[in-house]
Amino acid sequence: MKAKRSMLNLGFGLTSQVITIILGFFIPRLIMVNYGSEANGLIASIVQIISYFALLEAGVGAASLQALYKPVAGNDRSHINSILAATSSYYKKTGIYYFISVVLLAVIYPLVIHSEISSISVVVIILFSGLGGAINYYFQGKFRVLLIAEGKSYIETSIVTVANILNNVVRIILLLQGVNIIAVQASFFVLTLLQIVAFYIYAKRHYKWMDLSMTPDFAAIGQKNSVMVHEISYLIFRNTDVLILTIFTNLKIVSIYVMYNMIFTIVDNIVQTVNGSVKSALGQSYHEGKEAFVKFYDAYEVYFMGLIFSILTVVYILILPFMRLYTAGVNDVNYINFWLPILFVVIKLLTNARTSSNNLITIAGHFRNTQFRSILESAINLGASIVFVIFFGIYGVLMGTIVALLYRSIDIVVYASRVLLERSPWITFRRWLTNVAVFAAIVFITTKLNLSITSYTGVILWGALLGVIILPIYFLVGSLMEREVFLYTWSYAKKFRTKLKLKRKVAAGQTL
């Protein structure tokens, strides 16, 4: 069941990402062409600031998820309901605070930031961008946590994907018509409300046993404050760059950053989709036996890391040719920069290569033990970015992030290995170094080929070709370096295929 749900999560998640990527590519370009780079930077900065309001939810969702793994694995519905009752109580408070924060931002932002867009338009854009999130937290936050804990992320993905398709199509049509930017953002708000209705209908049909009137088990999510520290640190870590650039540079520089970050955010979303599809299985496996879990964990780390490096290798090779095509005709600022892809790739490799170790800390519930480390990472990032941006501009915020990541990524691996797995962290570091060597070799070879890409079709074809070649290389090297992991994975895959065949035979017999 865990394997089946993981595959469903992965399949639905990747399909969602592909659709979202294809549609999402049109919107930033249409904004730049129709409204200019400054408008693109302005909207990006508003979205980033609103993302900080997720701090109000920080801790509750992750703590509830960690608390739910065990009762979900044991099908203890009574305990599940008591945890959800506590979770629901906090999410309702969050929704109210979120709403107040959005209104305050709408009032204050136009007074602080100068823009060619009118103040009234900025106010309405902020309200449409933020109020949907407030309503969503109030009504549906706890239900999404349960879906993830049960390994049913594909349900959420399906609903969100349909909403994203409708949202992006409507926004593209409106942008092509050159309508006011307010109407574009209004579509996002309306479709957020439709998502809530869809989740409500699904819950009523499939979770009739859910009872939020039970006595809330606040103790089960007692680590929410420690989790909140991690969530706040992560949010600050991930979203300060745009804010710092807005304050210390200008909105055109923000637009350059946003364009490169858009590509790497897509990579993040794909990687997190894969991670999310397996995380619930990891969480349940952790409570079922250490020996089996460690084998599962090692297999996941080796091949997940290979996936990350392969995707980022392809992106690094193709990003500048793509950017030349994407920003053609936008002449108010130069978007082509040799150093930005290098800095972004370093950041994403350091961020995502530690994912398996970070998952282990989360699943084990070691939030309180590691909260100071998380605070220190954000402090280093914020301090270094502010200092470096003064001297190096857009490069400075990326350099500050790299400094913080070097500290925290190493620290996460050391903690997870020594404290939770009770083994040497060199096992994970060796896997890092192996993939770095493969990355360097592939990039060196491709630079000698001098690829000529002059169309989007060329980008797609080269991306497919490189992906087909590069992914197996990483997996092959990983398998050769980790023979025990390969044998375990091969054995697991054979058992999974055998189970599928048996189910098909049974289904065929029942049909006859």
Coordinates of C-alpha atoms in Angstrom, one line a residue:
M1 CA 0.0 0.0 0.0
K2 CA 2.8 2.4 0.9
A3 CA 4.6 1.7 -2.4
K4 CA 1.4 2.1 -4.4
R5 CA 0.6 5.4 -2.8
S6 CA 4.1 6.7 -3.3
M7 CA 3.9 5.8 -7.0
L8 CA 0.5 7.6 -7.2
N9 CA 1.9 10.6 -5.4
L10 CA 4.9 10.7 -7.8
G11 CA 2.8 10.2 -10.9
F12 CA 0.2 12.8 -10.1
G13 CA 2.9 15.2 -8.7
L14 CA 5.1 15.1 -11.8
T15 CA 2.2 15.4 -14.1
S16 CA 1.0 18.5 -12.2
Q17 CA 4.5 20.0 -12.4
V18 CA 4.8 19.5 -16.1
I19 CA 1.4 21.1 -16.8
T20 CA 2.2 24.0 -14.4
I21 CA 5.6 24.5 -15.9
I22 CA 4.3 24.7 -19.4
L23 CA 1.6 27.1 -18.6
G24 CA 3.6 29.1 -16.1
F25 CA 6.4 30.0 -18.6
F26 CA 4.0 32.3 -20.5
I27 CA 3.0 34.5 -17.6
P28 CA 6.3 36.3 -16.6
R29 CA 7.2 37.0 -20.2
L30 CA 3.8 38.4 -20.9
I31 CA 4.1 40.7 -17.8
M32 CA 7.5 41.9 -18.9
V33 CA 6.4 42.6 -22.5
N34 CA 3.1 44.2 -21.6
Y35 CA 4.0 46.0 -18.3
G36 CA 7.9 46.1 -18.2
S37 CA 10.5 44.5 -16.0
E38 CA 9.7 46.9 -13.1
A39 CA 6.1 45.5 -12.9
N40 CA 7.4 42.0 -13.0
G41 CA 9.8 42.8 -10.1
L42 CA 7.0 44.5 -8.2
I43 CA 4.6 41.6 -8.4
A44 CA 7.4 39.2 -7.4
S45 CA 8.3 41.2 -4.4
I46 CA 4.6 41.3 -3.3
V47 CA 4.3 37.5 -3.6
Q48 CA 7.5 37.1 -1.6
I49 CA 6.3 39.3 1.2
I50 CA 2.9 37.5 1.4
S51 CA 4.8 34.2 1.6
Y52 CA 6.1 35.4 4.9
F53 CA 2.6 35.2 6.3
A54 CA 3.0 31.4 6.2
L55 CA 5.1 32.1 9.4
L56 CA 1.7 32.3 11.2
E57 CA 1.1 28.6 10.3
A58 CA 4.8 27.7 10.9
G59 CA 5.2 24.7 13.2
V60 CA 1.6 23.5 13.4
G61 CA 1.5 21.7 10.1
A62 CA 4.9 20.0 10.4
A63 CA 4.4 19.1 14.1
S64 CA 0.9 17.7 13.3
L65 CA 2.3 15.7 10.4
Q66 CA 5.1 14.2 12.5
A67 CA 2.5 13.3 15.2
L68 CA 0.1 11.7 12.7
Y69 CA 2.6 9.2 11.2
K70 CA 2.3 6.7 14.1
P71 CA -1.5 6.6 14.5
V72 CA -2.0 6.5 10.7
A73 CA 0.4 3.5 10.5
G74 CA -1.7 1.8 13.3
N75 CA -5.0 3.0 11.9
D76 CA -5.9 4.6 15.3
R77 CA -8.7 6.8 14.2
S78 CA -9.5 8.0 17.7
H79 CA -6.0 9.4 18.1
I80 CA -6.0 10.8 14.6
N81 CA -9.2 12.8 15.4
S82 CA -7.8 14.2 18.6
I83 CA -4.7 15.4 16.9
L84 CA -6.7 16.9 14.0
A85 CA -8.9 18.7 16.6
A86 CA -5.9 20.4 18.1
T87 CA -4.5 21.1 14.6
S88 CA -7.9 22.6 13.5
S89 CA -7.9 24.9 16.5
Y90 CA -4.5 26.4 15.6
Y91 CA -5.4 26.7 11.9
K92 CA -8.5 28.8 12.7
K93 CA -6.4 31.2 14.7
T94 CA -3.9 31.3 11.8
G95 CA -6.6 32.2 9.3
I96 CA -7.7 35.2 11.3
Y97 CA -4.1 36.5 11.8
Y98 CA -3.3 35.9 8.2
F99 CA -6.3 38.0 7.1
I100 CA -5.3 40.9 9.4
S101 CA -1.7 40.7 8.1
V102 CA -2.8 40.9 4.4
V103 CA -5.0 44.0 5.1
L104 CA -2.1 45.7 6.9
L105 CA 0.3 44.9 4.0
A106 CA -2.2 46.3 1.5
V107 CA -2.3 49.6 3.5
I108 CA 1.4 50.0 4.2
Y109 CA 3.1 48.6 1.1
P110 CA 2.1 51.4 -1.4
L111 CA 3.3 54.0 1.1
V112 CA 6.8 52.5 1.3
I113 CA 7.6 51.3 -2.2
H114 CA 7.6 53.6 -5.2
S115 CA 6.1 52.1 -8.4
E116 CA 4.6 53.3 -11.7
I117 CA 1.5 51.2 -10.8
S118 CA -1.1 53.2 -8.9
S119 CA -1.4 52.8 -5.2
I120 CA -5.1 51.7 -5.5
S121 CA -4.1 49.0 -7.9
V122 CA -1.3 47.8 -5.6
V123 CA -3.7 47.6 -2.7
V124 CA -6.2 45.5 -4.7
I125 CA -3.4 43.2 -6.1
I126 CA -2.2 42.5 -2.5
L127 CA -5.7 41.7 -1.3
F128 CA -6.4 39.3 -4.2
S129 CA -3.0 37.7 -3.8
G130 CA -3.2 37.1 0.0
L131 CA -6.8 36.6 1.1
G132 CA -7.1 33.2 -0.6
G133 CA -4.3 31.9 1.6
A134 CA -6.0 33.2 4.7
I135 CA -9.3 31.5 3.9
N136 CA -7.5 28.3 2.9
Y137 CA -5.7 28.0 6.3
Y138 CA -8.9 28.6 8.2
F139 CA -10.9 25.9 6.5
Q140 CA -8.6 23.3 4.9
G141 CA -5.2 23.3 6.7
K142 CA -5.8 20.3 8.9
F143 CA -7.3 18.2 6.1
R144 CA -4.3 18.7 3.9
V145 CA -2.0 17.6 6.8
L146 CA -4.1 14.3 7.1
L147 CA -3.8 13.6 3.3
I148 CA 0.0 14.0 3.4
A149 CA 0.3 11.8 6.5
E150 CA -1.8 9.0 4.9
G151 CA 0.3 9.2 1.7
K152 CA -2.5 10.6 -0.3
S153 CA -0.8 13.8 -1.6
Y154 CA -2.1 12.8 -5.1
I155 CA -5.6 13.9 -4.0
E156 CA -4.4 17.4 -3.1
T157 CA -2.2 17.5 -6.2
S158 CA -5.2 16.6 -8.5
I159 CA -7.3 19.4 -7.1
V160 CA -4.5 22.0 -7.1
T161 CA -3.5 21.0 -10.6
V162 CA -7.0 21.5 -12.1
A163 CA -7.2 24.9 -10.3
N164 CA -3.7 25.8 -11.6
I165 CA -4.6 24.9 -15.2
L166 CA -7.7 27.1 -15.0
N167 CA -5.9 29.9 -13.2
N168 CA -3.0 30.0 -15.7
V169 CA -5.2 29.7 -18.8
V170 CA -7.4 32.6 -17.6
R171 CA -4.3 34.7 -16.6
I172 CA -2.7 34.1 -20.0
I173 CA -5.9 35.1 -21.9
L174 CA -6.2 38.3 -19.8
L175 CA -2.6 39.2 -20.3
L176 CA -2.8 38.7 -24.1
Q177 CA -5.9 41.0 -24.1
G178 CA -3.8 43.6 -22.2
V179 CA -6.4 44.0 -19.4
N180 CA -5.7 45.6 -16.0
I181 CA -3.3 43.6 -13.8
I182 CA -6.0 43.6 -11.1
A183 CA -8.2 41.3 -13.2
V184 CA -5.3 38.9 -13.6
Q185 CA -4.7 38.6 -9.8
A186 CA -8.5 38.3 -9.2
S187 CA -8.6 35.0 -11.1
F188 CA -6.1 33.5 -8.6
F189 CA -8.4 34.5 -5.6
V190 CA -11.5 33.0 -7.2
L191 CA -9.9 29.7 -8.0
T192 CA -8.4 29.4 -4.5
L193 CA -12.0 29.5 -3.2
L194 CA -13.0 26.8 -5.7
Q195 CA -10.2 24.6 -4.4
I196 CA -11.6 24.9 -0.8
V197 CA -15.0 23.8 -2.0
A198 CA -13.4 20.8 -3.8
F199 CA -11.5 19.7 -0.6
Y200 CA -14.6 20.1 1.5
I201 CA -16.6 17.8 -0.9
Y202 CA -13.9 15.2 -0.9
A203 CA -13.6 15.2 2.9
K204 CA -17.4 14.8 3.3
R205 CA -17.4 11.8 1.0
H206 CA -14.3 9.9 2.1
Y207 CA -13.7 10.9 5.7
K208 CA -17.1 10.5 7.3
W209 CA -15.3 9.2 10.4
M210 CA -13.5 12.4 10.9
D211 CA -14.7 14.0 14.2
L212 CA -13.1 17.4 15.2
S213 CA -15.4 17.6 18.3
M214 CA -13.1 15.2 20.2
T215 CA -10.9 16.4 23.0
P216 CA -7.9 18.1 21.2
D217 CA -4.6 16.4 21.9
F218 CA -2.4 19.5 22.1
A219 CA 0.4 17.5 23.7
A220 CA 0.8 15.5 20.5
I221 CA 1.8 18.7 18.7
G222 CA 3.6 20.1 21.7
Q223 CA 6.8 20.6 19.6
K224 CA 5.0 23.1 17.3
N225 CA 7.0 26.0 18.7
S226 CA 10.3 24.3 18.1
V227 CA 9.0 23.3 14.6
M228 CA 8.0 26.9 14.1
V229 CA 11.6 28.0 14.7
H230 CA 12.6 25.7 11.9
E231 CA 9.8 26.8 9.6
I232 CA 10.5 30.5 10.2
S233 CA 14.2 30.0 9.6
Y234 CA 13.5 28.1 6.4
L235 CA 11.1 30.8 5.2
I236 CA 13.5 33.6 6.0
F237 CA 16.3 31.6 4.4
R238 CA 14.4 31.0 1.2
N239 CA 12.7 34.4 0.7
T240 CA 15.1 37.1 1.9
D241 CA 16.9 37.5 -1.4
V242 CA 14.1 39.3 -3.2
L243 CA 13.4 41.5 -0.2
I244 CA 17.1 42.5 0.2
L245 CA 17.4 43.2 -3.5
T246 CA 14.2 45.3 -3.4
I247 CA 15.7 47.4 -0.6
F248 CA 19.3 47.7 -1.7
T249 CA 19.1 47.6 -5.5
N250 CA 16.1 48.2 -7.8
L251 CA 13.0 46.4 -9.2
K252 CA 14.8 45.7 -12.5
I253 CA 17.5 43.8 -10.6
V254 CA 14.8 42.0 -8.8
S255 CA 13.3 41.0 -12.1
I256 CA 16.6 39.5 -13.3
Y257 CA 16.8 37.5 -10.0
V258 CA 13.2 36.3 -10.4
M259 CA 13.7 35.1 -13.9
Y260 CA 16.7 32.8 -13.0
N261 CA 15.0 31.8 -9.7
M262 CA 11.9 30.9 -11.7
I263 CA 13.8 28.1 -13.5
F264 CA 15.4 26.8 -10.3
T265 CA 12.1 27.0 -8.4
I266 CA 10.7 24.6 -11.0
V267 CA 13.5 22.3 -10.2
D268 CA 12.8 22.6 -6.5
N269 CA 9.1 21.8 -7.1
I270 CA 9.9 18.7 -9.1
V271 CA 12.4 17.5 -6.5
Q272 CA 10.0 18.2 -3.7
T273 CA 7.2 16.4 -5.5
V274 CA 9.4 13.3 -5.7
N275 CA 10.5 13.8 -2.0
G276 CA 6.9 14.3 -0.9
S277 CA 5.7 11.2 -2.7
V278 CA 8.0 9.0 -0.6
K279 CA 8.2 11.0 2.7
S280 CA 5.0 9.5 4.1
A281 CA 6.4 6.0 3.4
L282 CA 9.7 6.9 5.1
G283 CA 7.8 8.3 8.1
Q284 CA 5.7 5.1 8.5
S285 CA 8.7 2.9 7.9
Y286 CA 10.6 4.7 10.6
H287 CA 8.1 3.4 13.2
E288 CA 8.2 -0.2 12.0
G289 CA 11.8 -1.2 12.5
K290 CA 15.3 0.4 12.3
E291 CA 17.0 -2.2 10.1
A292 CA 14.5 -2.1 7.3
F293 CA 14.2 1.6 7.6
V294 CA 18.0 2.2 7.2
K295 CA 18.0 0.0 4.0
F296 CA 15.0 2.0 2.6
Y297 CA 16.7 5.3 3.6
D298 CA 20.0 4.5 2.0
A299 CA 18.3 3.4 -1.3
Y300 CA 16.3 6.7 -1.3
E301 CA 19.3 8.9 -0.5
V302 CA 21.5 7.4 -3.3
Y303 CA 19.0 7.6 -6.1
F304 CA 17.2 10.8 -5.0
M305 CA 20.6 12.5 -4.9
G306 CA 21.4 11.2 -8.4
L307 CA 18.0 12.6 -9.6
I308 CA 18.8 16.0 -8.1
F309 CA 22.3 16.2 -9.7
S310 CA 21.0 15.0 -13.1
I311 CA 18.2 17.6 -13.3
L312 CA 20.5 20.4 -12.2
T313 CA 23.2 19.3 -14.7
V314 CA 20.7 19.6 -17.6
V315 CA 19.3 22.9 -16.3
Y316 CA 22.8 24.4 -16.0
I317 CA 23.7 23.4 -19.5
L318 CA 20.5 24.8 -21.0
I319 CA 19.6 27.8 -18.9
L320 CA 21.6 30.6 -20.8
P321 CA 20.3 29.5 -24.2
F322 CA 16.8 29.4 -22.8
M323 CA 17.2 32.8 -21.2
R324 CA 18.3 34.4 -24.4
L325 CA 15.2 33.2 -26.1
Y326 CA 12.8 34.0 -23.2
T327 CA 14.0 37.6 -22.7
A328 CA 14.3 38.4 -26.4
G329 CA 12.7 41.8 -27.1
V330 CA 12.9 42.9 -23.4
N331 CA 15.5 45.6 -23.7
D332 CA 15.2 47.6 -20.4
V333 CA 17.7 45.4 -18.6
N334 CA 20.2 42.7 -19.6
Y335 CA 19.2 39.2 -18.4
I336 CA 22.1 37.2 -19.8
N337 CA 24.7 36.6 -17.0
F338 CA 27.3 33.8 -16.9
W339 CA 27.8 33.8 -13.1
L340 CA 24.2 33.6 -12.0
P341 CA 23.6 30.0 -13.2
I342 CA 26.8 28.8 -11.4
L343 CA 25.7 30.4 -8.1
F344 CA 22.1 29.2 -8.4
V345 CA 23.3 25.6 -9.1
V346 CA 25.6 25.6 -6.1
I347 CA 22.7 26.7 -3.9
K348 CA 20.3 24.1 -5.2
L349 CA 22.8 21.3 -5.0
L350 CA 23.6 22.2 -1.3
T351 CA 19.9 22.6 -0.5
N352 CA 18.5 19.5 -2.1
A353 CA 21.4 17.1 -1.6
R354 CA 20.7 17.3 2.2
T355 CA 17.0 16.5 1.8
S356 CA 17.2 12.8 2.9
S357 CA 19.0 13.8 6.1
N358 CA 16.6 16.6 6.8
N359 CA 13.7 14.2 6.2
L360 CA 15.1 11.9 8.9
I361 CA 15.4 14.8 11.5
T362 CA 11.7 15.7 10.7
I363 CA 10.4 12.2 10.9
A364 CA 12.2 11.5 14.1
G365 CA 10.7 14.7 15.6
H366 CA 14.1 16.2 16.6
F367 CA 12.9 19.8 16.2
R368 CA 13.8 21.1 19.6
N369 CA 17.3 19.6 19.5
T370 CA 18.1 21.3 16.2
Q371 CA 16.3 24.6 16.4
F372 CA 19.4 26.7 17.4
R373 CA 21.2 25.4 14.3
S374 CA 18.3 26.5 12.1
I375 CA 18.3 29.9 13.7
L376 CA 22.1 30.2 13.1
E377 CA 21.7 29.3 9.4
S378 CA 19.1 32.1 8.9
A379 CA 21.2 34.6 10.8
I380 CA 24.3 33.8 8.7
N381 CA 22.3 34.0 5.5
L382 CA 20.7 37.3 6.4
G383 CA 23.8 38.9 7.7
A384 CA 26.1 37.8 4.9
S385 CA 23.6 38.6 2.2
I386 CA 23.2 42.2 3.5
V387 CA 26.9 42.7 3.7
F388 CA 27.7 41.1 0.3
V389 CA 24.8 42.8 -1.6
I390 CA 26.4 46.2 -0.8
F391 CA 29.6 45.2 -2.5
F392 CA 28.5 42.6 -5.1
G393 CA 24.9 43.5 -5.9
I394 CA 22.8 40.6 -7.1
Y395 CA 25.7 38.2 -6.7
G396 CA 25.9 39.2 -3.0
V397 CA 22.6 37.7 -1.9
L398 CA 23.5 34.4 -3.6
M399 CA 27.0 34.4 -2.0
G400 CA 25.3 34.9 1.4
T401 CA 23.0 32.0 0.9
I402 CA 25.9 29.7 -0.1
V403 CA 27.9 30.6 3.0
A404 CA 24.9 29.7 5.2
L405 CA 24.2 26.5 3.3
L406 CA 27.8 25.3 3.6
Y407 CA 27.4 25.5 7.4
R408 CA 23.9 24.1 7.7
S409 CA 24.0 21.3 5.1
I410 CA 27.1 19.8 6.7
D411 CA 25.6 20.2 10.1
I412 CA 22.3 18.4 9.1
V413 CA 24.2 15.4 7.6
V414 CA 26.4 15.1 10.7
Y415 CA 23.5 15.3 13.1
A416 CA 21.3 12.8 11.2
S417 CA 24.1 10.4 10.7
R418 CA 25.6 10.4 14.2
V419 CA 22.6 10.9 16.4
L420 CA 19.8 9.2 14.5
L421 CA 21.5 6.6 12.3
E422 CA 24.5 6.1 14.7
R423 CA 27.0 5.9 11.9
S424 CA 29.7 8.0 10.2
P425 CA 28.5 11.1 8.1
W426 CA 31.2 10.2 5.6
I427 CA 28.8 7.8 4.0
T428 CA 26.5 10.7 2.9
F429 CA 29.5 13.0 2.1
R430 CA 31.0 10.4 -0.1
R431 CA 27.8 10.2 -2.1
W432 CA 27.9 14.0 -2.4
L433 CA 31.5 14.0 -3.7
T434 CA 30.8 11.2 -6.1
N435 CA 28.0 13.1 -7.7
V436 CA 29.9 16.4 -7.8
A437 CA 32.7 14.6 -9.7
V438 CA 30.2 13.3 -12.2
F439 CA 28.6 16.8 -12.5
A440 CA 32.0 18.4 -13.2
A441 CA 32.9 15.8 -15.8
I442 CA 29.6 16.1 -17.7
V443 CA 29.7 19.9 -17.7
F444 CA 33.3 19.9 -18.9
I445 CA 32.4 17.6 -21.8
T446 CA 29.3 19.6 -22.9
T447 CA 31.3 22.9 -22.9
K448 CA 33.6 21.3 -25.5
L449 CA 30.6 20.4 -27.7
N450 CA 29.5 24.1 -28.0
L451 CA 25.8 23.3 -28.4
S452 CA 23.9 25.6 -30.8
I453 CA 20.4 26.2 -29.6
T454 CA 18.3 28.9 -31.4
S455 CA 14.7 27.9 -30.6
Y456 CA 12.5 26.6 -27.9
T457 CA 12.2 23.3 -29.8
G458 CA 15.9 23.0 -29.6
V459 CA 15.9 23.6 -25.9
I460 CA 13.2 20.9 -25.4
L461 CA 15.0 18.4 -27.7
W462 CA 18.4 18.9 -26.2
G463 CA 16.8 18.8 -22.7
A464 CA 15.2 15.4 -23.5
L465 CA 18.3 14.0 -25.1
L466 CA 20.6 15.2 -22.2
G467 CA 18.2 13.9 -19.6
V468 CA 18.0 10.4 -21.2
I469 CA 21.8 10.3 -21.2
I470 CA 22.7 12.0 -18.0
L471 CA 20.2 10.4 -15.5
P472 CA 21.3 6.9 -16.2
I473 CA 25.0 8.0 -15.8
Y474 CA 24.3 9.2 -12.3
F475 CA 22.2 6.1 -11.4
L476 CA 24.9 3.8 -12.9
V477 CA 27.7 5.5 -10.9
G478 CA 25.6 5.5 -7.8
S479 CA 24.8 1.7 -8.2
L480 CA 28.5 0.9 -8.8
M481 CA 29.6 2.8 -5.7
E482 CA 26.8 1.4 -3.5
R483 CA 26.4 -2.2 -4.5
E484 CA 24.4 -3.2 -1.4
V485 CA 22.0 -0.3 -2.0
F486 CA 21.6 -1.4 -5.6
L487 CA 20.9 -5.1 -4.7
Y488 CA 18.3 -4.0 -2.1
T489 CA 16.6 -1.7 -4.6
W490 CA 16.6 -4.3 -7.3
S491 CA 15.1 -6.9 -4.9
Y492 CA 12.5 -4.4 -3.7
A493 CA 11.5 -3.6 -7.4
K494 CA 11.2 -7.3 -8.2
K495 CA 8.9 -7.9 -5.2
F496 CA 6.8 -4.8 -6.2
R497 CA 6.4 -6.1 -9.8
T498 CA 5.5 -9.6 -8.5
K499 CA 2.7 -8.1 -6.3
L500 CA 1.4 -6.1 -9.3
K501 CA 1.2 -9.2 -11.5
L502 CA -0.6 -11.1 -8.7
K503 CA -3.2 -8.3 -8.3
R504 CA -3.7 -8.2 -12.1
K505 CA -4.3 -12.0 -12.2
V506 CA -6.7 -11.8 -9.3
A507 CA -8.5 -8.9 -10.9
A508 CA -8.7 -10.8 -14.2
G509 CA -10.1 -13.9 -12.4
Q510 CA -12.7 -11.8 -10.7
T511 CA -13.7 -10.3 -14.0
L512 CA -14.1 -13.7 -15.6

